[in-house]
Structure formats: structure tokens, C-alpha cells
Coordinates of N, CA and C in Angstrom, one line a residue:
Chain Z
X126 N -172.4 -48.4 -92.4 CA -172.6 -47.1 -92.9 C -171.5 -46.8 -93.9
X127 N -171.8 -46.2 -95.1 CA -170.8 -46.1 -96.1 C -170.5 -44.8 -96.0
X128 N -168.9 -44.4 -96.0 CA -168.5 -43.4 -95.7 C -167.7 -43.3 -97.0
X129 N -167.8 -43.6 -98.2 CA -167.3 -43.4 -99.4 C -168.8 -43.9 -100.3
X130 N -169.4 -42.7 -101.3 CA -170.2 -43.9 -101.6 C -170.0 -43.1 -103.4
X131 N -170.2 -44.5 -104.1 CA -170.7 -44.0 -105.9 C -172.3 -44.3 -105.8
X132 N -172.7 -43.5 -106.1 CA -174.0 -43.5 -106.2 C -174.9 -44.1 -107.4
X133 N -173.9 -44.2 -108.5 CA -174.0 -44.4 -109.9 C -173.5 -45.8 -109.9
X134 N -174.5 -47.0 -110.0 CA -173.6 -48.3 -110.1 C -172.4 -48.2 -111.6
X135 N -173.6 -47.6 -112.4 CA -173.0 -47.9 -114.1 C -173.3 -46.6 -114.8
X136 N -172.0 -46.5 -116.0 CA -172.6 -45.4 -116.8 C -172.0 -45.2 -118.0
X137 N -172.5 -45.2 -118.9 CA -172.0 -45.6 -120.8 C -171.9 -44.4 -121.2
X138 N -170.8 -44.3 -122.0 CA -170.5 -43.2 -122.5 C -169.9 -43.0 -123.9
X139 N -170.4 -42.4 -124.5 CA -169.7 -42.6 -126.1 C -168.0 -42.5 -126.6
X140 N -167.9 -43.0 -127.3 CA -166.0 -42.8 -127.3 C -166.0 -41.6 -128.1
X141 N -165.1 -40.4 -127.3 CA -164.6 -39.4 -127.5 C -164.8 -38.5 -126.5
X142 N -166.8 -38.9 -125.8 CA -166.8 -37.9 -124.8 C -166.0 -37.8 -124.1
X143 N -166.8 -37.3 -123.1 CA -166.4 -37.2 -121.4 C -167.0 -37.8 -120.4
X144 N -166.3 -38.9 -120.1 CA -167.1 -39.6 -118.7 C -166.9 -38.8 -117.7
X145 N -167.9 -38.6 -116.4 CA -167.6 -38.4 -115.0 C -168.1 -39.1 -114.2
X146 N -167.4 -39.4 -113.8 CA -167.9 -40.5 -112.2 C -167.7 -39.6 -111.0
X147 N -168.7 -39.9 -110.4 CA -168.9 -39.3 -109.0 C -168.2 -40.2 -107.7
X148 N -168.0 -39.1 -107.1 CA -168.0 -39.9 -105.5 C -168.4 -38.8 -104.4
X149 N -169.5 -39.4 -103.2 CA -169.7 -38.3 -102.4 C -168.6 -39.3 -101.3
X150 N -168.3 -38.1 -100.1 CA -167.9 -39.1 -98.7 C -168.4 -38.2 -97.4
X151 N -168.2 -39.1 -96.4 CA -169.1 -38.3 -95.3 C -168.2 -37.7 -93.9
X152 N -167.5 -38.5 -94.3 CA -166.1 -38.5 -92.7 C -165.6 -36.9 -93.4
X153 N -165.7 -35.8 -92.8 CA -165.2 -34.8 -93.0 C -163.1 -34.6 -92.3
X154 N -162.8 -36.3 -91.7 CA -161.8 -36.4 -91.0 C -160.8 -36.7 -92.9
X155 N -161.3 -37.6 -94.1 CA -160.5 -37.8 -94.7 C -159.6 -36.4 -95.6
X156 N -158.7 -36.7 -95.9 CA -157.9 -35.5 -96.7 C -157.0 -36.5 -97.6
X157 N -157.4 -37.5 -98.0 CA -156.5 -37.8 -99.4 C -157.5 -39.1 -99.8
X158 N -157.5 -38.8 -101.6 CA -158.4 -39.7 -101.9 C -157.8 -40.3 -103.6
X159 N -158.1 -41.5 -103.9 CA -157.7 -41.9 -105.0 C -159.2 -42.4 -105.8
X160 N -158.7 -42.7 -106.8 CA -159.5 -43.5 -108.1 C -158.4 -44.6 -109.0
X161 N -159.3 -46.0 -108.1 CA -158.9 -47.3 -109.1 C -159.4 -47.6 -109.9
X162 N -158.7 -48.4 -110.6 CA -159.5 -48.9 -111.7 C -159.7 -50.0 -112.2
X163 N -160.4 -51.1 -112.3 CA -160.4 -52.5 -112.0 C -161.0 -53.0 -113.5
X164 N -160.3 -54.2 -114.1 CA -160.8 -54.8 -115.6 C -161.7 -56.2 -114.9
X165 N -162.4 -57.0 -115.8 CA -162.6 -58.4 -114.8 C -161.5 -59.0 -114.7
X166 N -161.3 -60.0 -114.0 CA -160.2 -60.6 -113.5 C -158.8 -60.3 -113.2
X167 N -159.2 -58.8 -112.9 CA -158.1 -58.2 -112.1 C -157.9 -57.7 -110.8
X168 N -156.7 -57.4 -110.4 CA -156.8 -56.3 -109.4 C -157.1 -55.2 -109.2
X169 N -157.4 -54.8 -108.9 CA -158.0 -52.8 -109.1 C -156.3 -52.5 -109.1
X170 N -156.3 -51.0 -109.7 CA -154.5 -50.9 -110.2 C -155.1 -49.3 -110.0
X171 N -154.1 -48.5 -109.3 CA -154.3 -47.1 -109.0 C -154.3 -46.3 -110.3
X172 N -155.4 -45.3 -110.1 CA -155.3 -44.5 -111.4 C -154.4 -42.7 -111.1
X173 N -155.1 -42.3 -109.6 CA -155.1 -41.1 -109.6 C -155.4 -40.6 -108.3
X174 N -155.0 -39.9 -107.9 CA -155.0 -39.2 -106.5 C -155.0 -38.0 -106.1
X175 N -155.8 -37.4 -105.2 CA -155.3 -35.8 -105.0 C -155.4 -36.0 -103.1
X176 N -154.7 -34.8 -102.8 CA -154.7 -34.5 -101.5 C -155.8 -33.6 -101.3
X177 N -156.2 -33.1 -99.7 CA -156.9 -32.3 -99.7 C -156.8 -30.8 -99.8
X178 N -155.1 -30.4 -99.8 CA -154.7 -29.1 -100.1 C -154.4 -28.5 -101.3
X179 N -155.8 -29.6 -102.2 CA -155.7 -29.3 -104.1 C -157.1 -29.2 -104.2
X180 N -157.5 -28.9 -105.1 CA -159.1 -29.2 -105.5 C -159.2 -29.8 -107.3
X181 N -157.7 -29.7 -107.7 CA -157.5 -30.6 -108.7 C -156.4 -31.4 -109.3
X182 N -156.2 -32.3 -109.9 CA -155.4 -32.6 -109.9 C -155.2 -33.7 -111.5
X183 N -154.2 -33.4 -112.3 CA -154.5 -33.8 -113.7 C -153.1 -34.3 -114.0
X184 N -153.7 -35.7 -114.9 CA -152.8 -36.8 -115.6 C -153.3 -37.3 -116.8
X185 N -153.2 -36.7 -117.8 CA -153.1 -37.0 -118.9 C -155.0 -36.6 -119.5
X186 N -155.9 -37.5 -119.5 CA -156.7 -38.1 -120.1 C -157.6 -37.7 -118.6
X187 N -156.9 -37.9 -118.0 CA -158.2 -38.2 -116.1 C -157.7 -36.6 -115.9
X188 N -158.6 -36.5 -114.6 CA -158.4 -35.2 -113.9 C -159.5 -35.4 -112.7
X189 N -159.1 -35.4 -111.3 CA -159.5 -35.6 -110.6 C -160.1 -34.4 -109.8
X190 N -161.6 -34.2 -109.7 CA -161.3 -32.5 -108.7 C -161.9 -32.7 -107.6
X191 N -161.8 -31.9 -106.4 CA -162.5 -32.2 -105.3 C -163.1 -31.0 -104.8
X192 N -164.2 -31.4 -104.3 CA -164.8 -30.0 -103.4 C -165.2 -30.6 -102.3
X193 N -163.9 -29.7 -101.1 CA -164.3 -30.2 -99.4 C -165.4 -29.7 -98.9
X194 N -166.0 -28.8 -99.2 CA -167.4 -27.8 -99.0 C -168.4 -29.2 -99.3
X195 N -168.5 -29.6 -100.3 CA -169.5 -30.2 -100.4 C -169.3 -32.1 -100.5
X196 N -167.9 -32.5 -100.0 CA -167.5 -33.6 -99.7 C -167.7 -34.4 -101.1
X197 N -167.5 -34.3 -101.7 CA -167.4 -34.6 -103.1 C -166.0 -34.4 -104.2
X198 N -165.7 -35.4 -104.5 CA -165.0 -35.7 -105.9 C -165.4 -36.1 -107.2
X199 N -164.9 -36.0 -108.2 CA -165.2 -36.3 -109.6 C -164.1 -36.9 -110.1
X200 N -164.4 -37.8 -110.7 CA -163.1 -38.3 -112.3 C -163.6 -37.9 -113.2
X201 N -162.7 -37.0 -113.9 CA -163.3 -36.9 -115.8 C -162.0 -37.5 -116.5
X202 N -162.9 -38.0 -117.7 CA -161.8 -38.8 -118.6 C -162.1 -38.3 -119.7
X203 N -161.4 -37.4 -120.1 CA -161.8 -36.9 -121.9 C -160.4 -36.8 -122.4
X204 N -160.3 -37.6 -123.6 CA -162.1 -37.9 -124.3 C -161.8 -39.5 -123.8
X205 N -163.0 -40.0 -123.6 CA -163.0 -41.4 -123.4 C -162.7 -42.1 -124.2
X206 N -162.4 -43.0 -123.8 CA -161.8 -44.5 -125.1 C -162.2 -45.7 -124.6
X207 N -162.5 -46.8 -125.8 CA -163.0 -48.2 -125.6 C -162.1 -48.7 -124.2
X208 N -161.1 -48.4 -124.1 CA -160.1 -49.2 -123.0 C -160.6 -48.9 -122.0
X209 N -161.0 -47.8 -121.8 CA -161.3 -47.2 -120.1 C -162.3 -47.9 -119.9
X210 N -163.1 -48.7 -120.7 CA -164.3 -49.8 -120.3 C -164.1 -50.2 -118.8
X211 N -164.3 -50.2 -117.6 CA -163.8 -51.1 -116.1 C -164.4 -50.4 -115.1
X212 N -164.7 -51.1 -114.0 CA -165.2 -50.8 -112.4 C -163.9 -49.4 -112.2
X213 N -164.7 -48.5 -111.7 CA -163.7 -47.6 -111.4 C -164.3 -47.2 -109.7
X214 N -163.4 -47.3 -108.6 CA -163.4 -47.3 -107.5 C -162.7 -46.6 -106.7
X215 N -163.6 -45.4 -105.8 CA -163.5 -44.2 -105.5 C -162.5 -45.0 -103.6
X216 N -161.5 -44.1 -103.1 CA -161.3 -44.2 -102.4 C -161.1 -43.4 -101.1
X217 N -160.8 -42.9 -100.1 CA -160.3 -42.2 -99.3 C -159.7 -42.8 -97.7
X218 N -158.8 -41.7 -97.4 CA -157.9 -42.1 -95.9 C -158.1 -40.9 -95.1
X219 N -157.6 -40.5 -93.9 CA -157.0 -39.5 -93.2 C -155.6 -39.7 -92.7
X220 N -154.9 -38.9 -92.7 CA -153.4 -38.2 -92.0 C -152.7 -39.4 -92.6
X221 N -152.7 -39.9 -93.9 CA -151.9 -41.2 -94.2 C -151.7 -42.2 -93.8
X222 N -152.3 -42.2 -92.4 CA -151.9 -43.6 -91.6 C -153.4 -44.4 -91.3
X223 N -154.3 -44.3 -92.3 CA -155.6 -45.1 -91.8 C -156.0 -45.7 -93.2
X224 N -156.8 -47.4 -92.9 CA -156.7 -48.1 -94.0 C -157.5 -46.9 -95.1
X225 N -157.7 -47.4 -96.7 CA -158.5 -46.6 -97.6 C -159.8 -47.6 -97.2
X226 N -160.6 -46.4 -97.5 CA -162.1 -47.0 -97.4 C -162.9 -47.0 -99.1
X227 N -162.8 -47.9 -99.8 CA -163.4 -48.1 -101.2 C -165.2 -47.2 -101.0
X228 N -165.3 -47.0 -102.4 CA -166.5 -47.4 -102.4 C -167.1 -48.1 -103.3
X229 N -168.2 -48.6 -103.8 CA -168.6 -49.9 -104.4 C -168.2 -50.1 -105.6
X230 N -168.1 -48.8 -106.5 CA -167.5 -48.8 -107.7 C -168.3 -48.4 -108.6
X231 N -168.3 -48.2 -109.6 CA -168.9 -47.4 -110.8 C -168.5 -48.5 -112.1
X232 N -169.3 -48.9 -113.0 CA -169.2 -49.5 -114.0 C -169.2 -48.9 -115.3
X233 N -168.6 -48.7 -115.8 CA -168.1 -47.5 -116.9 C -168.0 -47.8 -118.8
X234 N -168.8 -47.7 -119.4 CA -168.7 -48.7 -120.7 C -168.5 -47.7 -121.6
X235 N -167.5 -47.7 -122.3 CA -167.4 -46.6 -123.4 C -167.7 -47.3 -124.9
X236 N -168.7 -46.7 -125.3 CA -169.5 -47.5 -126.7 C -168.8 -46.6 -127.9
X237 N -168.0 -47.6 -128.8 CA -167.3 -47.4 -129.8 C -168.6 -46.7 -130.9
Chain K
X1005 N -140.7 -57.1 -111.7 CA -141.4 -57.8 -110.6 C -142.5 -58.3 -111.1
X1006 N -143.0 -59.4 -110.4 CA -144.1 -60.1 -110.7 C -145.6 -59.7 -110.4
X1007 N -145.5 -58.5 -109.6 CA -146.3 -57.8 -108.8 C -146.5 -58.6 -107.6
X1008 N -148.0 -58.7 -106.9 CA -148.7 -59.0 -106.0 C -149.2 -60.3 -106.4
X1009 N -148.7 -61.9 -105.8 CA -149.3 -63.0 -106.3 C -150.1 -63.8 -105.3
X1010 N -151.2 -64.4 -105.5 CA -152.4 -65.0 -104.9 C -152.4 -66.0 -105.5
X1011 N -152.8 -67.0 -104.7 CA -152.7 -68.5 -105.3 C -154.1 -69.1 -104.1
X1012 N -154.9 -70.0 -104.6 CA -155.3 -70.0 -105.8 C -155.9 -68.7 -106.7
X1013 N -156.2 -68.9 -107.7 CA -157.5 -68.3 -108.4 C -158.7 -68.2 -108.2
X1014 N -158.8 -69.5 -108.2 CA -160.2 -69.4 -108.2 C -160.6 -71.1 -107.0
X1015 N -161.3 -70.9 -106.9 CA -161.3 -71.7 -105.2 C -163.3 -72.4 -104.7
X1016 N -163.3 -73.5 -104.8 CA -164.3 -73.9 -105.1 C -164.5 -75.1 -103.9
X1017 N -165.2 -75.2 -102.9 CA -165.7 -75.6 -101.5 C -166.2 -76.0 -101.1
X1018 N -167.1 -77.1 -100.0 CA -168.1 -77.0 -99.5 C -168.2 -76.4 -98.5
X1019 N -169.2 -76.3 -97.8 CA -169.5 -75.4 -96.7 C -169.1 -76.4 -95.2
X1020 N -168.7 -75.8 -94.6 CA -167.6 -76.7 -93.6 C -166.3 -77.1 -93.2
X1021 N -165.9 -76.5 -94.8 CA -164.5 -77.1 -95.2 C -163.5 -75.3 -94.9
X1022 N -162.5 -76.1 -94.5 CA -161.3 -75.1 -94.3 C -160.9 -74.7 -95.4
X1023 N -160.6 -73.2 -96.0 CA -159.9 -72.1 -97.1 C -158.8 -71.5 -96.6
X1024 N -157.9 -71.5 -97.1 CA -156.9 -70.7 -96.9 C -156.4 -70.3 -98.7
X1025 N -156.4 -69.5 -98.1 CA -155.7 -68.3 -99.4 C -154.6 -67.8 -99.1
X1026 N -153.5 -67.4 -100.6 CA -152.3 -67.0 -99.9 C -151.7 -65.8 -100.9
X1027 N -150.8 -65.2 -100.5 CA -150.7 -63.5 -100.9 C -148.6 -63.5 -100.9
X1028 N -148.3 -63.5 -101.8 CA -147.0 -63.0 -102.3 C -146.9 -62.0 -101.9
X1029 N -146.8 -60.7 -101.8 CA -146.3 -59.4 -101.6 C -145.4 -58.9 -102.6
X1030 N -145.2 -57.8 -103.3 CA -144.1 -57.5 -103.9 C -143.0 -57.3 -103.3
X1031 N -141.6 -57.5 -103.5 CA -140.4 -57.5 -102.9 C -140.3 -56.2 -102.7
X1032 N -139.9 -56.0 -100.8 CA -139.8 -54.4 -100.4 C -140.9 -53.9 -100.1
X1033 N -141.8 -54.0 -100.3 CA -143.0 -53.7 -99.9 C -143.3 -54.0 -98.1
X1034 N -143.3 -53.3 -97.4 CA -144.1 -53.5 -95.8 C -145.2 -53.7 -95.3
X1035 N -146.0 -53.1 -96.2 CA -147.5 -53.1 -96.0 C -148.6 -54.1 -96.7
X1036 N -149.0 -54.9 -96.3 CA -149.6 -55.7 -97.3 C -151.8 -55.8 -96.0
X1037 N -152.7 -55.8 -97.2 CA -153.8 -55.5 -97.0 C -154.4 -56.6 -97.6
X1038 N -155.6 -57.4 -96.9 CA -156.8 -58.0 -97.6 C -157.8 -57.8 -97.5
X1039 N -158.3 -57.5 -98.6 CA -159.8 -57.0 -99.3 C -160.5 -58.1 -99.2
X1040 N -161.9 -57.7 -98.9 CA -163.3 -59.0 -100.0 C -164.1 -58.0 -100.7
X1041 N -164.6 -58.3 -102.0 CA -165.3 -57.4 -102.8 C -166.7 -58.5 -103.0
X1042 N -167.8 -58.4 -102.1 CA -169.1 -58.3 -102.7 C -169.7 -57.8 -103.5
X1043 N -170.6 -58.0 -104.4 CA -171.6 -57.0 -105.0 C -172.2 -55.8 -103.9
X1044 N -172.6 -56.6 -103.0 CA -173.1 -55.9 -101.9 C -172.4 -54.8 -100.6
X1045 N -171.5 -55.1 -100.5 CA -170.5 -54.4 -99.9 C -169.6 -53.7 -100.8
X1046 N -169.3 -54.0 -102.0 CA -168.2 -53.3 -102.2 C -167.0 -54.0 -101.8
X1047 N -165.7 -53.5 -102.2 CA -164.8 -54.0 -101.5 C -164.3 -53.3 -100.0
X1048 N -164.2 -54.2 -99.7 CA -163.9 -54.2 -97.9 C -162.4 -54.6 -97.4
X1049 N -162.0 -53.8 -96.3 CA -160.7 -54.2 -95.9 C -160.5 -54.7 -95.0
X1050 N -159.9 -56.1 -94.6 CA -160.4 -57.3 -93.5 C -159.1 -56.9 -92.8
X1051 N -157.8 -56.8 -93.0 CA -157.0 -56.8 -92.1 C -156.0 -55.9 -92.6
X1052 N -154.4 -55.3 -92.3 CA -153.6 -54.7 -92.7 C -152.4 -55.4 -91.9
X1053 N -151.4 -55.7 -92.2 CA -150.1 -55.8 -91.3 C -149.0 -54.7 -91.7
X1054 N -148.2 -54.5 -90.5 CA -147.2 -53.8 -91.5 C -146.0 -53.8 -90.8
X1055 N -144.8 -54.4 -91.2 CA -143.8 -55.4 -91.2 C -144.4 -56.6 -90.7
X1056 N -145.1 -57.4 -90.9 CA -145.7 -58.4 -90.3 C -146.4 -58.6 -89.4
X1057 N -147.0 -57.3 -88.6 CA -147.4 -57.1 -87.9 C -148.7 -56.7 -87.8
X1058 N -149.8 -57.4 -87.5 CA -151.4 -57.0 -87.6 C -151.5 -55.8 -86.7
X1059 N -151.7 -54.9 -87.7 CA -152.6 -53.8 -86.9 C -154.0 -53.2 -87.0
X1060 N -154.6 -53.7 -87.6 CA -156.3 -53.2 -87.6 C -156.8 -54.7 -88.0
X1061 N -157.0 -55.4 -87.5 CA -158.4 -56.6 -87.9 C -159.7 -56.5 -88.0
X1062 N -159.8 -55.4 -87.7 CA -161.0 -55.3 -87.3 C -162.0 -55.3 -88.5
X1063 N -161.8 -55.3 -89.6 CA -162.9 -55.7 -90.6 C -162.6 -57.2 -90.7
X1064 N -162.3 -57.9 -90.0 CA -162.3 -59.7 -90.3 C -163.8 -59.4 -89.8
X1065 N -164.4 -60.6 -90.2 CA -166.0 -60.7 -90.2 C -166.6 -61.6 -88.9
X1066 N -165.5 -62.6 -88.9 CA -165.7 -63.6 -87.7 C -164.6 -64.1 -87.3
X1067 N -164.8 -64.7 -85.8 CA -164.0 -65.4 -85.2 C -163.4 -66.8 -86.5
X1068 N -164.3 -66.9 -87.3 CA -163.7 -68.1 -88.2 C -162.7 -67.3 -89.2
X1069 N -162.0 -66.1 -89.1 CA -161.2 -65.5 -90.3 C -160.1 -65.4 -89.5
X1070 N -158.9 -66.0 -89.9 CA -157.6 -65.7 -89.2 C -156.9 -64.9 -90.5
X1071 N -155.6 -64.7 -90.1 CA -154.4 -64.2 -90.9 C -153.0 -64.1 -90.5
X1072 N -152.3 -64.4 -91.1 CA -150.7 -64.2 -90.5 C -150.0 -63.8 -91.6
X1073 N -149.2 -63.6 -91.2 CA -148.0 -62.7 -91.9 C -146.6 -63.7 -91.4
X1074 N -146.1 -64.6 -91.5 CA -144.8 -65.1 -90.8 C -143.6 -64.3 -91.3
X1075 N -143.3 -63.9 -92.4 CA -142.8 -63.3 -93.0 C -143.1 -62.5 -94.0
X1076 N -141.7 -61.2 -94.6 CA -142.2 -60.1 -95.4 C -142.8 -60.9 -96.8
X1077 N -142.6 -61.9 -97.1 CA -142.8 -62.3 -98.3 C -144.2 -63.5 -98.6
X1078 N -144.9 -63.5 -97.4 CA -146.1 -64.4 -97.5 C -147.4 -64.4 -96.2
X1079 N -148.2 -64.7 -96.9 CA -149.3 -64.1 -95.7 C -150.7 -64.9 -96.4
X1080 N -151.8 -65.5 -95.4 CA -152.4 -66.1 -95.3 C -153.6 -65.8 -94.6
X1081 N -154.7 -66.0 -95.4 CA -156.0 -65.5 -94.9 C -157.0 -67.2 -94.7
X1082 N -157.1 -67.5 -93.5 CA -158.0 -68.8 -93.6 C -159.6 -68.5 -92.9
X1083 N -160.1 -69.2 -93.3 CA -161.5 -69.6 -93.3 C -161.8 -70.9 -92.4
X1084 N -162.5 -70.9 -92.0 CA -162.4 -71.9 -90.9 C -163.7 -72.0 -89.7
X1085 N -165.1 -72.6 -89.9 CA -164.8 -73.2 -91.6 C -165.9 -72.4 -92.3
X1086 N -165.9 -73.0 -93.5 CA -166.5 -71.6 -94.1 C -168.1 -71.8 -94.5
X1087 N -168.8 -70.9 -94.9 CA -169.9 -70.9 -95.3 C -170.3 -70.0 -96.8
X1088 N -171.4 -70.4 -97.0 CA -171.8 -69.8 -98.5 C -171.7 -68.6 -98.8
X1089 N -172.0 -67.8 -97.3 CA -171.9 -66.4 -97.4 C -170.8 -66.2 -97.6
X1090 N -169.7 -66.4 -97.5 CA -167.9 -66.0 -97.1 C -167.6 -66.1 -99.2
X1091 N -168.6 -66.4 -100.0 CA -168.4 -66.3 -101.5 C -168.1 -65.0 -101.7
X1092 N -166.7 -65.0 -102.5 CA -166.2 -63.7 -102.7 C -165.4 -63.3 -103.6
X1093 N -165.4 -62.3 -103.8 CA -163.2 -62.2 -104.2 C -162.9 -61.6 -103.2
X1094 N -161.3 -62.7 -103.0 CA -160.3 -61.8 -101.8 C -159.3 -61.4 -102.5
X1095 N -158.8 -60.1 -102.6 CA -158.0 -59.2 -103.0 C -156.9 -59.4 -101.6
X1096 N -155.4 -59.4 -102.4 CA -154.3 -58.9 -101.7 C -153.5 -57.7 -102.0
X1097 N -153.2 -57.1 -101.0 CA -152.7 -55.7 -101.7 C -151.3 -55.4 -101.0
X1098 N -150.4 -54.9 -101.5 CA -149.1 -54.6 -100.9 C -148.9 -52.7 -101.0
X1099 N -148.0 -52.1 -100.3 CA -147.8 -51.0 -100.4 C -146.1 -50.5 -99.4
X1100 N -145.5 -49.8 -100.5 CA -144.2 -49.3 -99.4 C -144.5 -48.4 -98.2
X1101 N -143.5 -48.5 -97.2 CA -143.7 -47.6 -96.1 C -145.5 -47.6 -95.2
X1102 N -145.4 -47.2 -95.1 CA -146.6 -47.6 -93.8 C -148.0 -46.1 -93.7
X1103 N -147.2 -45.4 -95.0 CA -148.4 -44.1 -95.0 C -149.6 -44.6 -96.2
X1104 N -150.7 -44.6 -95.7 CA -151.9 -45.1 -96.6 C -151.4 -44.6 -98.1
X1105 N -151.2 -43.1 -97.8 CA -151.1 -42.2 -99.3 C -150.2 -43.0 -100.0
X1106 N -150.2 -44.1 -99.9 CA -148.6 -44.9 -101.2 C -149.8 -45.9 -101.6
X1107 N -149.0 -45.9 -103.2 CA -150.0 -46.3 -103.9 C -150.3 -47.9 -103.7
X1108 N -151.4 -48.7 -103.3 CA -151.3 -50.0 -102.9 C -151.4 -51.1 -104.1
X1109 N -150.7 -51.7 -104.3 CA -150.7 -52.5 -105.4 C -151.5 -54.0 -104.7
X1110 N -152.7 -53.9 -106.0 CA -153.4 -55.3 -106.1 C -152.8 -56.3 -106.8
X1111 N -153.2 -57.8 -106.0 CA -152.9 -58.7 -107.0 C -153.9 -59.3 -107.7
X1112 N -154.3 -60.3 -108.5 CA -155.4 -60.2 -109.1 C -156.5 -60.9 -108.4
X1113 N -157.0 -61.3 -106.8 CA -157.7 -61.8 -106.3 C -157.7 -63.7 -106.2
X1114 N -158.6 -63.9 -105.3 CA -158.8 -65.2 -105.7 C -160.6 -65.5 -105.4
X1115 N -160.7 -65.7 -106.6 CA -162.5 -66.4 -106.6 C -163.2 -67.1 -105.3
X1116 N -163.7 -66.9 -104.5 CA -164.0 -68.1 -103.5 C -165.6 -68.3 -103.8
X1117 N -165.9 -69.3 -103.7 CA -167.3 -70.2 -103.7 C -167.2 -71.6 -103.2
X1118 N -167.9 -71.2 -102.0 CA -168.8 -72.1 -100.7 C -170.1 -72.5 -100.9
X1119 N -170.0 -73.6 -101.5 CA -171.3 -74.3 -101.6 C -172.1 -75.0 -100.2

């Protein structure tokens, strides 16, 4: 049973928009959640994080928001760029001390 | 730092045959994690130690998946023995202190294919 899920395997986005990538989750126990970001032949490498006593949270180009009402998070990246092309993979924990639970990832192509 | 290192890369088998994979850690780091990323699954978290110490196994898949930790600076995922399904990437991940919320650093995996 997936308790992190992207529902969107893939999604192209023109360079300058705004990508968003979704994530729902189901464990209403988690309260901290990230977004990786993985190239091929890499590691996934942390992008962004919020707790659950935010509903946003912003770094530069990304901005992470969350709504615990409806167990859902977003990443927006504006304006998108060729680089941000990669698997981007939604995460979450509870009370800091439980492994992260991925979810499958999102495939993300920003067309020049 | 060199990050998080995995050796081999890429890792190529027959079915039957013993795999062992192996995981550097970043220096200082306590917490070290191994993932497998299916298409199908997603990536998945097989085990966690923290000071060398296994505390959740419970995503290992089978009695044929071990892991150890002998020390803070190396750690070992075997196969034993393996089969076609066990085709993967296995991700190693390191992280300071022992609270999830720290950021886990990946290394860049290693290819597995079980023929």
C-alpha cells in the first residue's frame, strides 16, 4: 500500500514556465516531508523540505506548499529551466525518527 | 568529501550466484540507509543502521538479503543467492544524527542484473 504516492509518472514543461509536481500521502501520522531530485546515473540529492507547522516553504526557484486538510503537497519551480530536466521524488517521515517513505517519482522534462 | 561511495556500479550475474554490494558512508555521518528503486515499486527502504546498528530491516525482501555495518565507515548488502527479480538499483544513503528530518545523502547506486 503506497502511502506517498505521485500520481503523474511524467510531465513536460516549457522553459520559463512553471512546473508543479504533485504528491498526495495517506498516513495522516507523517509531519515532515521533502522533494529529491535524481539525474540518470545518480543519487537522488535533497532538494527541499517543509515541516508540518508550515504550509510553505521557499528556496530560490522551488517552493514547496503543503495542505494537511487535504494531505497533499506540491513543488513549483518557476520559471523552469533545461537543468531541472530529472526524476523528482516526493518524500515523507513522522516525529523525525522513522525511515522516509519515497514515492515513485515524477519525470520532469523542461523543453527548451 | 567524496560523498557517499558504492562499488560496484554496475553489477552483472547469473541467477544463483552470490552479490554483495558495498557503501562508503560519508565521514561523521551515523546513519546510513539502503534503498532498491524499481520501476515498479519506486524506491524502497531495505534497511537503516544507526551507529552500526540495524534497526528496522524490515523492508529486506527475503531471508536471502543480509547487511552489516562492522564499522562507521562500510556496510554491505548481500544477495544470496540471487534471482532475476532482485534486478535493480541499490542506493546507499548516509545521514548525521539519527533524526529522519537530516538531509540523507545518496550515493550514486549500483546497477544490479540477474540473469
Amino acid at each position: 500500500d503506497q502511502q506517498v504516492k505521485q500520481n503523474s509518472p511524467s510531465l513536460s514543461v516549457q522553459e520559463g514556465r512553471i512546473s508543479i509536481l504533485n504528491c498526495d500521502y495517506t498516513n495522516s501520522m507523517f509531519d515532515y516531508f521533502l522533494w529529491y531530485k535524481k539525474y540518470p546515473a545518480e543519487g537522488p540529492t535533497f532538494l527541499i523540505s517543509i515541516s508540518s507547522i508550515k504550509d510553505k516553504n521557499e528556496d530560490g526557484r522551488f517552493t514547496v506548499f503543503l495542505n494537511k486538510s487535504a494531505k497533499h503537497l506540491s513543488l513549483h519551480i518557476v520559471p523552469s529551466q533545461p537543468g531541472d530536466s530529472a526524476v523528482y521524488f516526493c518524500a515523507a517521515s513522522y516525529s523525525g525518527n522513522t525511515p522516509l517513505v519515497f514515492g515513485k517519482g515524477t519525470r520532469l522534462s523542461v523543453i527548451a | 568529501d567524496a560523498g557517499v561511495i558504492q562499488s560496484p556500479r554496475h553489477e552483472v550475474t547469473e541467477m544463483g550466484q552470490e552479490v554483495t554490494l558495498r557503501c562508503k558512508p560519508i565521514s561523521g555521518h551515523n546513519s546510513l540507509f539502503w534503498y532498491r528503486q524499481t520501476m515498479m515499486r519506486g524506491l524502497e527502504l531495505l534497511i537503516y543502521f544507526n551507529n552500526n546498528v540495524p534497526i528496522d530491516d524490515s523492508g529486506m525482501p527475503e531471508d536471502r538479503f543480509s547487511a552489516k555495518m562492522p564499522n562507521a565507515s562500510f556496510s554491505t548488502l548481500k544477495i544470496q543467492p540471487s534471482e532475476p527479480r532482485d534486478s535493480a538499483v541499490y542506493f546507499c544513503a548516509s545521514t548525521e544524527g539519527q533524526g529522519m528530518d537530516n538531509e540523507q545523502f545518496f550515493g550514486p547506486g549500483t546497477r544490479l542484473t540477474v540473469l
